[in-house]
C-alpha positions as a Python dict, from the first residue, in 0.01 Angstrom:
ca = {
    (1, 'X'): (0, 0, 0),
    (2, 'X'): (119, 339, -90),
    (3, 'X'): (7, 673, 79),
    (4, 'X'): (-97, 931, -191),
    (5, 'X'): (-188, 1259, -57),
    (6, 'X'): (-336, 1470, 189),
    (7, 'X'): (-715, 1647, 107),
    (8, 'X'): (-814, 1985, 258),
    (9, 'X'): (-1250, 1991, 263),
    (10, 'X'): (-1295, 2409, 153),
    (11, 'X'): (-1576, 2635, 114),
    (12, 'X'): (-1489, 2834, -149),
    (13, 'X'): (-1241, 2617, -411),
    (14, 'X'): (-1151, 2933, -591),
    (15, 'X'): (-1066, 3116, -275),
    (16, 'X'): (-852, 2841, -167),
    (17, 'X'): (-709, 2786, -469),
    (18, 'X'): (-630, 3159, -531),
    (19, 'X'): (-456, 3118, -168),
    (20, 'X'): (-219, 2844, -209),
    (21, 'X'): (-174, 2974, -555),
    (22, 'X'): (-57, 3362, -442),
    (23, 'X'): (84, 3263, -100),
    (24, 'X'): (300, 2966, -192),
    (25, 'X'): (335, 2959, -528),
    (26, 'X'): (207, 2620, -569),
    (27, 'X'): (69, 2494, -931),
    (28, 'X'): (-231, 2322, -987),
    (29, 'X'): (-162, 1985, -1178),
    (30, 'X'): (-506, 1851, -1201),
    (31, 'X'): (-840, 2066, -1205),
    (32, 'X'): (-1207, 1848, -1167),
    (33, 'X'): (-1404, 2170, -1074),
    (34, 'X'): (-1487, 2104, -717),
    (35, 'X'): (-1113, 1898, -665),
    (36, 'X'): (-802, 2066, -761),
    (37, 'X'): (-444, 1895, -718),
    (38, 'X'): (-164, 2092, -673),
    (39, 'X'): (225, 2017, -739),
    (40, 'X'): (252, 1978, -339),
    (41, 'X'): (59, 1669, -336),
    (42, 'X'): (-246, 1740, -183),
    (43, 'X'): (-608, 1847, -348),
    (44, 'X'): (-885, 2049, -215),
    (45, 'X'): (-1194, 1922, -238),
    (46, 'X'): (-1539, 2128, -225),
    (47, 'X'): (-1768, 2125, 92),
    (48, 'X'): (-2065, 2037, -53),
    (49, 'X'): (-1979, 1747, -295),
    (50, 'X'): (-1735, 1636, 4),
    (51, 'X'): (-2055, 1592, 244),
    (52, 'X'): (-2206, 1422, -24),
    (53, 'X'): (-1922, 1176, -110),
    (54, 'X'): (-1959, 1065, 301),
    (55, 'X'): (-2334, 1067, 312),
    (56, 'X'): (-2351, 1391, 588),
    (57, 'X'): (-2483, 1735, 597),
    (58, 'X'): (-2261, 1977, 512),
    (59, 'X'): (-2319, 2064, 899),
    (60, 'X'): (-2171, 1794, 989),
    (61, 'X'): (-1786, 1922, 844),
    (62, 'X'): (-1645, 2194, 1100),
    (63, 'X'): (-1377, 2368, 1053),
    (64, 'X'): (-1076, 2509, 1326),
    (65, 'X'): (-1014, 2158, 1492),
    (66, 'X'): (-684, 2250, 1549),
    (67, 'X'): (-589, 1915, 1532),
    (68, 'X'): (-337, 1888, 1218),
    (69, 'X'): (-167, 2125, 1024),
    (70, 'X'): (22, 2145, 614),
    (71, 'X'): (377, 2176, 699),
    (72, 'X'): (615, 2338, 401),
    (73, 'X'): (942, 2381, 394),
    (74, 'X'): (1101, 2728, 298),
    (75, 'X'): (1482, 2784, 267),
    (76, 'X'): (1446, 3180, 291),
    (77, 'X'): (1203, 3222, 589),
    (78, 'X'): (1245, 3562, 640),
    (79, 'X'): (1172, 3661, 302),
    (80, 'X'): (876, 3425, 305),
    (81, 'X'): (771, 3632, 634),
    (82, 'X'): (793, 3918, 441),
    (83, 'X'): (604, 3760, 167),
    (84, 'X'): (341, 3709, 377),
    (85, 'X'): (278, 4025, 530),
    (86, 'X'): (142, 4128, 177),
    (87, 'X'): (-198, 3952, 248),
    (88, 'X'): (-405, 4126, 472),
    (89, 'X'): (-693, 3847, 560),
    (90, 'X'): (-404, 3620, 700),
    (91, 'X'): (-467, 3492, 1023),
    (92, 'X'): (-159, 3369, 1249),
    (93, 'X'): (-170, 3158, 1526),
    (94, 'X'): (183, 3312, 1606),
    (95, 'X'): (520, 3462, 1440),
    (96, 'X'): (815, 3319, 1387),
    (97, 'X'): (934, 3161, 1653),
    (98, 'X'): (1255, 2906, 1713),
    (99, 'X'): (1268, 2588, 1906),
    (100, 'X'): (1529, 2419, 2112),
    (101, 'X'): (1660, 2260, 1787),
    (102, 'X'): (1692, 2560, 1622),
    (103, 'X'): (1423, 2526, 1394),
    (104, 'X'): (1243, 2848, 1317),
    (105, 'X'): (864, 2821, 1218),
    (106, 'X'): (526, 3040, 1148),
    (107, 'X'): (204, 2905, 1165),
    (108, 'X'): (-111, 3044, 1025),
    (109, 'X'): (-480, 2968, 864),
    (110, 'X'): (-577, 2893, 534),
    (111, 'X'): (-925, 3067, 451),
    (112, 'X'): (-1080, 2770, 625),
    (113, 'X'): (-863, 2743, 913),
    (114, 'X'): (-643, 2473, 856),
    (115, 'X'): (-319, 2507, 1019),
    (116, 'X'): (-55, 2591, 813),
    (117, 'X'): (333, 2559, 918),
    (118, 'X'): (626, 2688, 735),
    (119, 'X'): (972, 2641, 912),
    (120, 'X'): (1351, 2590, 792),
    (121, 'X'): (1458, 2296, 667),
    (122, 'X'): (1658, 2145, 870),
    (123, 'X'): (1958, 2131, 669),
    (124, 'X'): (1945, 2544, 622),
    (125, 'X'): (1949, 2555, 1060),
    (126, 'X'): (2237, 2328, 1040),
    (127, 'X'): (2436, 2566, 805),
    (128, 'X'): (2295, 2860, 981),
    (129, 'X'): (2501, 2704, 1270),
    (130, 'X'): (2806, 2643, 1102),
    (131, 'X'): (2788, 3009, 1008),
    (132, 'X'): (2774, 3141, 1339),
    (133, 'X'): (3120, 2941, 1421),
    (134, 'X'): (2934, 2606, 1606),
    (135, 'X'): (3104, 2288, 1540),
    (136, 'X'): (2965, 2007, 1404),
    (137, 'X'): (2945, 1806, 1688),
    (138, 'X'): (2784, 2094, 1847),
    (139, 'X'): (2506, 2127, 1580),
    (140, 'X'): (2485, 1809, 1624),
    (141, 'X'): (2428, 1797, 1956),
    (142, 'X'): (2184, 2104, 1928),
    (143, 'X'): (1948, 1994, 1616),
    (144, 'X'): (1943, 1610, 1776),
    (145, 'X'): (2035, 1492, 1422),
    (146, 'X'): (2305, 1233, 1369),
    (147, 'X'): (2707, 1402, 1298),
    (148, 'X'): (2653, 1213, 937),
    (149, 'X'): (2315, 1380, 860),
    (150, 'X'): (2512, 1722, 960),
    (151, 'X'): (2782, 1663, 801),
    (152, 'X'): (2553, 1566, 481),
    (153, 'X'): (2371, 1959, 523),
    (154, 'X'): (2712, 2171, 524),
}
């Protein structure tokens, strides 16, 4: 068996599409209307035909469950951050902030308040490291990550 992507349930297709579109960039490989695929790997598929497709009333799909989030990767998070501050309906859930590993992430909604994450990858914290003078062991040691997985970033 083979996972083969993730689905967001939307109100609005166009509006979400427009969003992950403008905000990320992201190209749509496969357009059915009310399901788009995108280059990511992951669709969106309209409310409506969604409730249908499970036998419920649209009532019955609720939004801001806070209970899983789309996590990208950006290798310029700053200018992303910037990026980002040129859409006005955004809603974050907080800045940028860094974690004990280094890591430094953003999380936000889409229109229908599923959590989006964008953070370094690791491999730009573990030459942001090097940069600053740390050792590899030390990065190491800091991002948890193996000296060969390091070594493998720099």
């Amino acid at each position: 068996m083979k996972f083969e992507a993730a689905m967001l349930v939307v109100d609005d297709i166009n509006r979400s599409r427009a969003f992950y579109c403008d905000v990320f960039g992201l190209e749509v490989v496969m357009d059915f209307g009310e399901n788009i695929t995108f280059d990511a790997g992951f669709s969106l598929q309209d409310k409506a035909l969604w409730a249908k497709f499970i036998d419920a009333e649209e009532t019955a799909i609720v939004y801001r469950g806070n209970d899983m989030e789309m996590y990208f990767e950006e290798e310029q998070l700053d200018k992303f951050v910037e990026h980002l501050k040129t859409f006005a309906d955004i809603e974050y859930l907080h800045g940028v902030k860094e974690y004990p590993w280094g890591q430094r992430v953003i999380r936000f909604y889409d229109p229908d308040y599923h959590i989006i994450e964008v953070g370094e990858s690791m491999a730009v914290v573990c030459q942001r490291f090097h940069s600053q003078g740390m050792t590899i062991d030390e990065i190491a040691e800091r991002t948890m990550f193996p000296v060969e997985a390091v070594k493998s970033f720099l």
